[in-house]
């Protein structure tokens, strides 16, 4: 995982005027979530994006990602687009909530040729999710993985999307007892 922030730490153009700082200031991945993202990133070797949902908890401005979903069997994967299998994601969310109360807090995906920042399409998706009152999102976590230089060693960057903006936030690997800085690469 990348411990650094990308060159574009603020994207203040989701929907309108800029507001205060992000409600999520750090993203921690459990080893299990880290392993899924690392394994699933290798799917992008075929030239198509991949990704999944992020499930966990937000407490004291820290998003703890306990479950990172895979794309699911009905996912749409293209060179510049990814759409998760909704039924598969819903089942993952149900199972995680039953197990430990984890809820949907974001999404992760790969970028093949683009920078590790949310694309205009990504930002539009996050804006729609944030605007949906039934979902009740205050912020959405986005993790974007890129080849580094190949998919056997991808690098990942975390973003929090909130109000009308997106901000890069530190991404770290956590254990049950504590958080430690994540390595630059997913292995």
JSON list of C-alpha atoms in Angstrom, two decimals:
[
{"chain": "A", "resi": 1, "resn": "UNK", "atom": "CA", "xyz": [0.00, 0.00, 0.00]},
{"chain": "A", "resi": 2, "resn": "UNK", "atom": "CA", "xyz": [1.14, 3.50, -0.63]},
{"chain": "A", "resi": 3, "resn": "UNK", "atom": "CA", "xyz": [1.93, 5.39, 2.53]},
{"chain": "A", "resi": 4, "resn": "UNK", "atom": "CA", "xyz": [2.38, 8.63, 0.62]},
{"chain": "A", "resi": 5, "resn": "UNK", "atom": "CA", "xyz": [-0.29, 10.95, -0.65]},
{"chain": "A", "resi": 6, "resn": "UNK", "atom": "CA", "xyz": [-0.57, 11.43, -4.41]},
{"chain": "A", "resi": 7, "resn": "UNK", "atom": "CA", "xyz": [0.49, 14.68, -6.07]},
{"chain": "A", "resi": 8, "resn": "UNK", "atom": "CA", "xyz": [-3.12, 15.91, -6.17]},
{"chain": "A", "resi": 9, "resn": "UNK", "atom": "CA", "xyz": [-4.24, 15.80, -2.52]},
{"chain": "A", "resi": 10, "resn": "UNK", "atom": "CA", "xyz": [-7.41, 17.86, -2.99]},
{"chain": "A", "resi": 11, "resn": "UNK", "atom": "CA", "xyz": [-10.09, 17.65, -5.66]},
{"chain": "A", "resi": 12, "resn": "UNK", "atom": "CA", "xyz": [-12.53, 20.36, -4.58]},
{"chain": "A", "resi": 13, "resn": "UNK", "atom": "CA", "xyz": [-15.02, 19.95, -7.38]},
{"chain": "A", "resi": 14, "resn": "UNK", "atom": "CA", "xyz": [-17.48, 17.17, -6.67]},
{"chain": "A", "resi": 15, "resn": "UNK", "atom": "CA", "xyz": [-20.63, 19.30, -6.59]},
{"chain": "A", "resi": 16, "resn": "UNK", "atom": "CA", "xyz": [-20.09, 22.91, -5.61]},
{"chain": "A", "resi": 17, "resn": "UNK", "atom": "CA", "xyz": [-18.39, 25.10, -3.06]},
{"chain": "A", "resi": 18, "resn": "UNK", "atom": "CA", "xyz": [-15.56, 23.86, -0.87]},
{"chain": "A", "resi": 19, "resn": "UNK", "atom": "CA", "xyz": [-16.33, 23.01, 2.77]},
{"chain": "A", "resi": 20, "resn": "UNK", "atom": "CA", "xyz": [-14.28, 22.13, 5.85]},
{"chain": "A", "resi": 21, "resn": "UNK", "atom": "CA", "xyz": [-11.74, 19.31, 6.05]},
{"chain": "A", "resi": 22, "resn": "UNK", "atom": "CA", "xyz": [-12.53, 15.63, 5.58]},
{"chain": "A", "resi": 23, "resn": "UNK", "atom": "CA", "xyz": [-14.55, 13.75, 8.21]},
{"chain": "A", "resi": 24, "resn": "UNK", "atom": "CA", "xyz": [-12.30, 10.75, 7.51]},
{"chain": "A", "resi": 25, "resn": "UNK", "atom": "CA", "xyz": [-8.62, 11.57, 7.98]},
{"chain": "A", "resi": 26, "resn": "UNK", "atom": "CA", "xyz": [-7.09, 8.09, 7.77]},
{"chain": "A", "resi": 27, "resn": "UNK", "atom": "CA", "xyz": [-7.90, 4.72, 6.26]},
{"chain": "A", "resi": 28, "resn": "UNK", "atom": "CA", "xyz": [-6.74, 1.49, 7.91]},
{"chain": "A", "resi": 29, "resn": "UNK", "atom": "CA", "xyz": [-6.90, -1.86, 6.13]},
{"chain": "A", "resi": 30, "resn": "UNK", "atom": "CA", "xyz": [-7.03, -5.11, 8.06]},
{"chain": "A", "resi": 31, "resn": "UNK", "atom": "CA", "xyz": [-4.66, -7.78, 6.78]},
{"chain": "A", "resi": 32, "resn": "UNK", "atom": "CA", "xyz": [-7.64, -9.69, 5.33]},
{"chain": "A", "resi": 33, "resn": "UNK", "atom": "CA", "xyz": [-8.87, -6.67, 3.33]},
{"chain": "A", "resi": 34, "resn": "UNK", "atom": "CA", "xyz": [-5.30, -5.90, 2.25]},
{"chain": "A", "resi": 35, "resn": "UNK", "atom": "CA", "xyz": [-4.89, -9.46, 0.96]},
{"chain": "A", "resi": 36, "resn": "UNK", "atom": "CA", "xyz": [-8.11, -9.34, -1.09]},
{"chain": "A", "resi": 37, "resn": "UNK", "atom": "CA", "xyz": [-7.19, -6.06, -2.77]},
{"chain": "A", "resi": 38, "resn": "UNK", "atom": "CA", "xyz": [-3.67, -7.29, -3.52]},
{"chain": "A", "resi": 39, "resn": "UNK", "atom": "CA", "xyz": [-4.94, -10.56, -4.96]},
{"chain": "A", "resi": 40, "resn": "UNK", "atom": "CA", "xyz": [-7.76, -8.99, -6.95]},
{"chain": "A", "resi": 41, "resn": "UNK", "atom": "CA", "xyz": [-5.53, -6.29, -8.46]},
{"chain": "A", "resi": 42, "resn": "UNK", "atom": "CA", "xyz": [-3.82, -9.01, -10.47]},
{"chain": "A", "resi": 43, "resn": "UNK", "atom": "CA", "xyz": [-7.05, -9.38, -12.46]},
{"chain": "A", "resi": 44, "resn": "UNK", "atom": "CA", "xyz": [-6.16, -6.08, -14.15]},
{"chain": "A", "resi": 45, "resn": "UNK", "atom": "CA", "xyz": [-3.30, -7.84, -15.93]},
{"chain": "A", "resi": 46, "resn": "UNK", "atom": "CA", "xyz": [-5.97, -8.71, -18.52]},
{"chain": "A", "resi": 47, "resn": "UNK", "atom": "CA", "xyz": [-6.33, -5.01, -19.43]},
{"chain": "A", "resi": 48, "resn": "UNK", "atom": "CA", "xyz": [-9.61, -4.38, -17.61]},
{"chain": "A", "resi": 49, "resn": "UNK", "atom": "CA", "xyz": [-10.30, -2.52, -14.36]},
{"chain": "A", "resi": 50, "resn": "UNK", "atom": "CA", "xyz": [-11.50, -4.42, -11.31]},
{"chain": "A", "resi": 51, "resn": "UNK", "atom": "CA", "xyz": [-12.58, -3.57, -7.78]},
{"chain": "A", "resi": 52, "resn": "UNK", "atom": "CA", "xyz": [-15.14, -4.11, -5.07]},
{"chain": "A", "resi": 53, "resn": "UNK", "atom": "CA", "xyz": [-16.90, -2.66, -2.05]},
{"chain": "A", "resi": 54, "resn": "UNK", "atom": "CA", "xyz": [-15.28, -1.63, 1.23]},
{"chain": "A", "resi": 55, "resn": "UNK", "atom": "CA", "xyz": [-16.96, -2.64, 4.48]},
{"chain": "A", "resi": 56, "resn": "UNK", "atom": "CA", "xyz": [-16.01, -1.65, 7.99]},
{"chain": "A", "resi": 57, "resn": "UNK", "atom": "CA", "xyz": [-16.44, 1.06, 10.60]},
{"chain": "A", "resi": 58, "resn": "UNK", "atom": "CA", "xyz": [-15.65, 4.76, 10.95]},
{"chain": "A", "resi": 59, "resn": "UNK", "atom": "CA", "xyz": [-14.65, 6.00, 14.39]},
{"chain": "A", "resi": 60, "resn": "UNK", "atom": "CA", "xyz": [-12.77, 9.15, 15.43]},
{"chain": "A", "resi": 61, "resn": "UNK", "atom": "CA", "xyz": [-12.08, 10.16, 11.79]},
{"chain": "A", "resi": 62, "resn": "UNK", "atom": "CA", "xyz": [-10.50, 6.76, 11.00]},
{"chain": "A", "resi": 63, "resn": "UNK", "atom": "CA", "xyz": [-12.10, 4.37, 8.53]},
{"chain": "A", "resi": 64, "resn": "UNK", "atom": "CA", "xyz": [-11.23, 0.78, 9.36]},
{"chain": "A", "resi": 65, "resn": "UNK", "atom": "CA", "xyz": [-11.73, -1.43, 6.31]},
{"chain": "A", "resi": 66, "resn": "UNK", "atom": "CA", "xyz": [-12.44, -4.93, 7.61]},
{"chain": "A", "resi": 67, "resn": "UNK", "atom": "CA", "xyz": [-13.68, -6.42, 4.32]},
{"chain": "A", "resi": 68, "resn": "UNK", "atom": "CA", "xyz": [-12.66, -5.57, 0.78]},
{"chain": "A", "resi": 69, "resn": "UNK", "atom": "CA", "xyz": [-14.94, -7.20, -1.74]},
{"chain": "A", "resi": 70, "resn": "UNK", "atom": "CA", "xyz": [-14.03, -8.84, -4.99]},
{"chain": "A", "resi": 71, "resn": "UNK", "atom": "CA", "xyz": [-15.87, -7.78, -8.17]},
{"chain": "A", "resi": 72, "resn": "UNK", "atom": "CA", "xyz": [-18.31, -10.70, -8.18]},
{"chain": "A", "resi": 73, "resn": "UNK", "atom": "CA", "xyz": [-19.21, -13.01, -11.05]},
{"chain": "A", "resi": 74, "resn": "UNK", "atom": "CA", "xyz": [-21.56, -10.56, -12.77]},
{"chain": "A", "resi": 75, "resn": "UNK", "atom": "CA", "xyz": [-19.22, -7.54, -12.67]},
{"chain": "A", "resi": 76, "resn": "UNK", "atom": "CA", "xyz": [-18.63, -5.41, -15.76]},
{"chain": "A", "resi": 77, "resn": "UNK", "atom": "CA", "xyz": [-14.91, -4.93, -16.34]},
{"chain": "A", "resi": 78, "resn": "UNK", "atom": "CA", "xyz": [-13.57, -2.72, -19.15]},
{"chain": "A", "resi": 79, "resn": "UNK", "atom": "CA", "xyz": [-10.27, -0.89, -19.77]},
{"chain": "A", "resi": 80, "resn": "UNK", "atom": "CA", "xyz": [-11.64, 2.39, -18.38]},
{"chain": "A", "resi": 81, "resn": "UNK", "atom": "CA", "xyz": [-14.66, 1.28, -16.39]},
{"chain": "A", "resi": 82, "resn": "UNK", "atom": "CA", "xyz": [-15.65, -1.06, -13.59]},
{"chain": "A", "resi": 83, "resn": "UNK", "atom": "CA", "xyz": [-19.11, -1.87, -12.24]},
{"chain": "A", "resi": 84, "resn": "UNK", "atom": "CA", "xyz": [-19.35, -4.34, -9.36]},
{"chain": "A", "resi": 85, "resn": "UNK", "atom": "CA", "xyz": [-21.85, -7.19, -9.26]},
{"chain": "A", "resi": 86, "resn": "UNK", "atom": "CA", "xyz": [-24.55, -5.60, -7.07]},
{"chain": "A", "resi": 87, "resn": "UNK", "atom": "CA", "xyz": [-26.08, -8.85, -5.80]},
{"chain": "A", "resi": 88, "resn": "UNK", "atom": "CA", "xyz": [-22.66, -10.18, -4.86]},
{"chain": "A", "resi": 89, "resn": "UNK", "atom": "CA", "xyz": [-21.79, -6.92, -3.08]},
{"chain": "A", "resi": 90, "resn": "UNK", "atom": "CA", "xyz": [-25.08, -6.99, -1.18]},
{"chain": "A", "resi": 91, "resn": "UNK", "atom": "CA", "xyz": [-24.39, -10.54, 0.02]},
{"chain": "A", "resi": 92, "resn": "UNK", "atom": "CA", "xyz": [-20.87, -9.55, 1.15]},
{"chain": "A", "resi": 93, "resn": "UNK", "atom": "CA", "xyz": [-22.35, -6.59, 3.02]},
{"chain": "A", "resi": 94, "resn": "UNK", "atom": "CA", "xyz": [-25.01, -8.76, 4.66]},
{"chain": "A", "resi": 95, "resn": "UNK", "atom": "CA", "xyz": [-22.43, -11.34, 5.75]},
{"chain": "A", "resi": 96, "resn": "UNK", "atom": "CA", "xyz": [-20.03, -8.71, 7.12]},
{"chain": "A", "resi": 97, "resn": "UNK", "atom": "CA", "xyz": [-22.79, -6.92, 9.03]},
{"chain": "A", "resi": 98, "resn": "UNK", "atom": "CA", "xyz": [-23.97, -10.22, 10.54]},
{"chain": "A", "resi": 99, "resn": "UNK", "atom": "CA", "xyz": [-20.41, -11.16, 11.51]},
{"chain": "A", "resi": 100, "resn": "UNK", "atom": "CA", "xyz": [-19.15, -7.91, 13.08]},
{"chain": "A", "resi": 101, "resn": "UNK", "atom": "CA", "xyz": [-21.49, -5.02, 12.30]},
{"chain": "A", "resi": 102, "resn": "UNK", "atom": "CA", "xyz": [-19.40, -3.79, 9.35]},
{"chain": "A", "resi": 103, "resn": "UNK", "atom": "CA", "xyz": [-21.22, -1.42, 7.02]},
{"chain": "A", "resi": 104, "resn": "UNK", "atom": "CA", "xyz": [-20.62, -0.15, 3.48]},
{"chain": "A", "resi": 105, "resn": "UNK", "atom": "CA", "xyz": [-18.17, 2.75, 3.72]},
{"chain": "A", "resi": 106, "resn": "UNK", "atom": "CA", "xyz": [-16.69, 2.87, 0.25]},
{"chain": "A", "resi": 107, "resn": "UNK", "atom": "CA", "xyz": [-15.30, 1.22, -2.83]},
{"chain": "A", "resi": 108, "resn": "UNK", "atom": "CA", "xyz": [-11.96, 0.30, -4.32]},
{"chain": "A", "resi": 109, "resn": "UNK", "atom": "CA", "xyz": [-10.92, -0.17, -7.93]},
{"chain": "A", "resi": 110, "resn": "UNK", "atom": "CA", "xyz": [-7.96, -0.17, -10.25]},
{"chain": "A", "resi": 111, "resn": "UNK", "atom": "CA", "xyz": [-6.92, 2.45, -12.79]},
{"chain": "A", "resi": 112, "resn": "UNK", "atom": "CA", "xyz": [-5.02, 1.11, -15.78]},
{"chain": "A", "resi": 113, "resn": "UNK", "atom": "CA", "xyz": [-3.70, 4.23, -17.47]},
{"chain": "A", "resi": 114, "resn": "UNK", "atom": "CA", "xyz": [-5.03, 7.05, -15.32]},
{"chain": "A", "resi": 115, "resn": "UNK", "atom": "CA", "xyz": [-3.39, 8.59, -12.26]},
{"chain": "A", "resi": 116, "resn": "UNK", "atom": "CA", "xyz": [-4.34, 7.19, -8.84]},
{"chain": "A", "resi": 117, "resn": "UNK", "atom": "CA", "xyz": [-6.89, 9.94, -8.32]},
{"chain": "A", "resi": 118, "resn": "UNK", "atom": "CA", "xyz": [-10.67, 9.71, -8.72]},
{"chain": "A", "resi": 119, "resn": "UNK", "atom": "CA", "xyz": [-11.68, 10.22, -12.34]},
{"chain": "A", "resi": 120, "resn": "UNK", "atom": "CA", "xyz": [-14.54, 12.49, -13.36]},
{"chain": "A", "resi": 121, "resn": "UNK", "atom": "CA", "xyz": [-16.73, 9.37, -13.64]},
{"chain": "A", "resi": 122, "resn": "UNK", "atom": "CA", "xyz": [-15.63, 8.28, -10.14]},
{"chain": "A", "resi": 123, "resn": "UNK", "atom": "CA", "xyz": [-16.41, 11.72, -8.72]},
{"chain": "A", "resi": 124, "resn": "UNK", "atom": "CA", "xyz": [-19.85, 11.74, -10.36]},
{"chain": "A", "resi": 125, "resn": "UNK", "atom": "CA", "xyz": [-20.59, 8.31, -8.85]},
{"chain": "A", "resi": 126, "resn": "UNK", "atom": "CA", "xyz": [-19.48, 9.43, -5.38]},
{"chain": "A", "resi": 127, "resn": "UNK", "atom": "CA", "xyz": [-21.55, 12.63, -5.68]},
{"chain": "A", "resi": 128, "resn": "UNK", "atom": "CA", "xyz": [-24.66, 10.56, -6.50]},
{"chain": "A", "resi": 129, "resn": "UNK", "atom": "CA", "xyz": [-24.03, 8.26, -3.53]},
{"chain": "A", "resi": 130, "resn": "UNK", "atom": "CA", "xyz": [-23.48, 11.21, -1.19]},
{"chain": "A", "resi": 131, "resn": "UNK", "atom": "CA", "xyz": [-26.65, 12.91, -2.43]},
{"chain": "A", "resi": 132, "resn": "UNK", "atom": "CA", "xyz": [-28.86, 9.85, -1.90]},
{"chain": "A", "resi": 133, "resn": "UNK", "atom": "CA", "xyz": [-30.68, 10.40, 1.43]},
{"chain": "A", "resi": 134, "resn": "UNK", "atom": "CA", "xyz": [-31.54, 6.70, 1.73]},
{"chain": "A", "resi": 135, "resn": "UNK", "atom": "CA", "xyz": [-27.84, 5.80, 1.85]},
{"chain": "A", "resi": 136, "resn": "UNK", "atom": "CA", "xyz": [-27.03, 8.39, 4.51]},
{"chain": "A", "resi": 137, "resn": "UNK", "atom": "CA", "xyz": [-23.35, 8.78, 3.59]},
{"chain": "A", "resi": 138, "resn": "UNK", "atom": "CA", "xyz": [-21.45, 11.63, 5.21]},
{"chain": "A", "resi": 139, "resn": "UNK", "atom": "CA", "xyz": [-18.27, 10.51, 3.46]},
{"chain": "A", "resi": 140, "resn": "UNK", "atom": "CA", "xyz": [-17.17, 7.74, 1.12]},
{"chain": "A", "resi": 141, "resn": "UNK", "atom": "CA", "xyz": [-13.80, 6.02, 1.15]},
{"chain": "A", "resi": 142, "resn": "UNK", "atom": "CA", "xyz": [-12.24, 5.36, -2.23]},
{"chain": "A", "resi": 143, "resn": "UNK", "atom": "CA", "xyz": [-9.10, 3.29, -2.71]},
{"chain": "A", "resi": 144, "resn": "UNK", "atom": "CA", "xyz": [-7.52, 3.41, -6.15]},
{"chain": "A", "resi": 145, "resn": "UNK", "atom": "CA", "xyz": [-4.82, 0.90, -7.06]},
{"chain": "A", "resi": 146, "resn": "UNK", "atom": "CA", "xyz": [-2.36, 1.24, -9.92]},
{"chain": "A", "resi": 147, "resn": "UNK", "atom": "CA", "xyz": [0.37, -1.01, -11.35]},
{"chain": "A", "resi": 148, "resn": "UNK", "atom": "CA", "xyz": [3.73, -0.30, -9.74]},
{"chain": "A", "resi": 149, "resn": "UNK", "atom": "CA", "xyz": [5.08, -0.95, -12.42]},
{"chain": "A", "resi": 150, "resn": "UNK", "atom": "CA", "xyz": [3.25, -4.29, -12.79]},
{"chain": "A", "resi": 151, "resn": "UNK", "atom": "CA", "xyz": [0.15, -5.75, -11.14]},
{"chain": "A", "resi": 152, "resn": "UNK", "atom": "CA", "xyz": [2.22, -8.14, -9.02]},
{"chain": "A", "resi": 153, "resn": "UNK", "atom": "CA", "xyz": [3.22, -5.07, -6.93]},
{"chain": "A", "resi": 154, "resn": "UNK", "atom": "CA", "xyz": [0.34, -2.57, -7.16]},
{"chain": "A", "resi": 155, "resn": "UNK", "atom": "CA", "xyz": [0.34, 0.68, -5.21]},
{"chain": "A", "resi": 156, "resn": "UNK", "atom": "CA", "xyz": [-2.86, 1.93, -3.60]},
{"chain": "A", "resi": 157, "resn": "UNK", "atom": "CA", "xyz": [-4.04, 5.39, -2.60]},
{"chain": "A", "resi": 158, "resn": "UNK", "atom": "CA", "xyz": [-6.94, 6.32, -0.34]},
{"chain": "A", "resi": 159, "resn": "UNK", "atom": "CA", "xyz": [-9.37, 9.16, -0.84]},
{"chain": "A", "resi": 160, "resn": "UNK", "atom": "CA", "xyz": [-12.29, 10.41, 1.18]},
{"chain": "A", "resi": 161, "resn": "UNK", "atom": "CA", "xyz": [-15.14, 12.02, -0.69]},
{"chain": "A", "resi": 162, "resn": "UNK", "atom": "CA", "xyz": [-17.44, 14.25, 1.33]},
{"chain": "A", "resi": 163, "resn": "UNK", "atom": "CA", "xyz": [-19.74, 17.21, 0.86]},
{"chain": "A", "resi": 164, "resn": "UNK", "atom": "CA", "xyz": [-18.50, 18.54, -2.43]},
{"chain": "A", "resi": 165, "resn": "UNK", "atom": "CA", "xyz": [-14.88, 17.50, -2.51]},
{"chain": "A", "resi": 166, "resn": "UNK", "atom": "CA", "xyz": [-12.38, 14.67, -2.38]},
{"chain": "A", "resi": 167, "resn": "UNK", "atom": "CA", "xyz": [-9.16, 14.59, -0.37]},
{"chain": "A", "resi": 168, "resn": "UNK", "atom": "CA", "xyz": [-6.25, 12.17, -0.31]},
{"chain": "A", "resi": 169, "resn": "UNK", "atom": "CA", "xyz": [-5.81, 10.56, 3.11]},
{"chain": "A", "resi": 170, "resn": "UNK", "atom": "CA", "xyz": [-3.10, 8.27, 4.51]},
{"chain": "A", "resi": 171, "resn": "UNK", "atom": "CA", "xyz": [-3.60, 4.54, 3.97]},
{"chain": "A", "resi": 172, "resn": "UNK", "atom": "CA", "xyz": [-2.17, 2.14, 6.54]},
{"chain": "A", "resi": 173, "resn": "UNK", "atom": "CA", "xyz": [-2.21, -1.56, 7.31]},
{"chain": "A", "resi": 174, "resn": "UNK", "atom": "CA", "xyz": [-3.72, -2.30, 10.72]},
{"chain": "A", "resi": 175, "resn": "UNK", "atom": "CA", "xyz": [-3.79, -5.22, 13.08]},
{"chain": "A", "resi": 176, "resn": "UNK", "atom": "CA", "xyz": [-6.32, -5.88, 15.82]},
{"chain": "A", "resi": 177, "resn": "UNK", "atom": "CA", "xyz": [-4.04, -4.23, 18.38]},
{"chain": "A", "resi": 178, "resn": "UNK", "atom": "CA", "xyz": [-2.63, -1.23, 16.57]},
{"chain": "A", "resi": 179, "resn": "UNK", "atom": "CA", "xyz": [-2.05, 0.51, 13.27]},
{"chain": "A", "resi": 180, "resn": "UNK", "atom": "CA", "xyz": [1.25, 0.61, 11.48]},
{"chain": "A", "resi": 181, "resn": "UNK", "atom": "CA", "xyz": [2.24, 2.44, 8.33]},
{"chain": "A", "resi": 182, "resn": "UNK", "atom": "CA", "xyz": [1.53, 0.34, 5.32]},
{"chain": "A", "resi": 183, "resn": "UNK", "atom": "CA", "xyz": [4.20, -0.63, 2.83]},
{"chain": "A", "resi": 184, "resn": "UNK", "atom": "CA", "xyz": [4.10, 1.17, -0.52]},
{"chain": "A", "resi": 185, "resn": "UNK", "atom": "CA", "xyz": [2.97, -1.88, -2.40]},
{"chain": "A", "resi": 186, "resn": "UNK", "atom": "CA", "xyz": [0.24, -4.46, -2.11]},
{"chain": "A", "resi": 187, "resn": "UNK", "atom": "CA", "xyz": [1.84, -7.89, -2.14]}
]
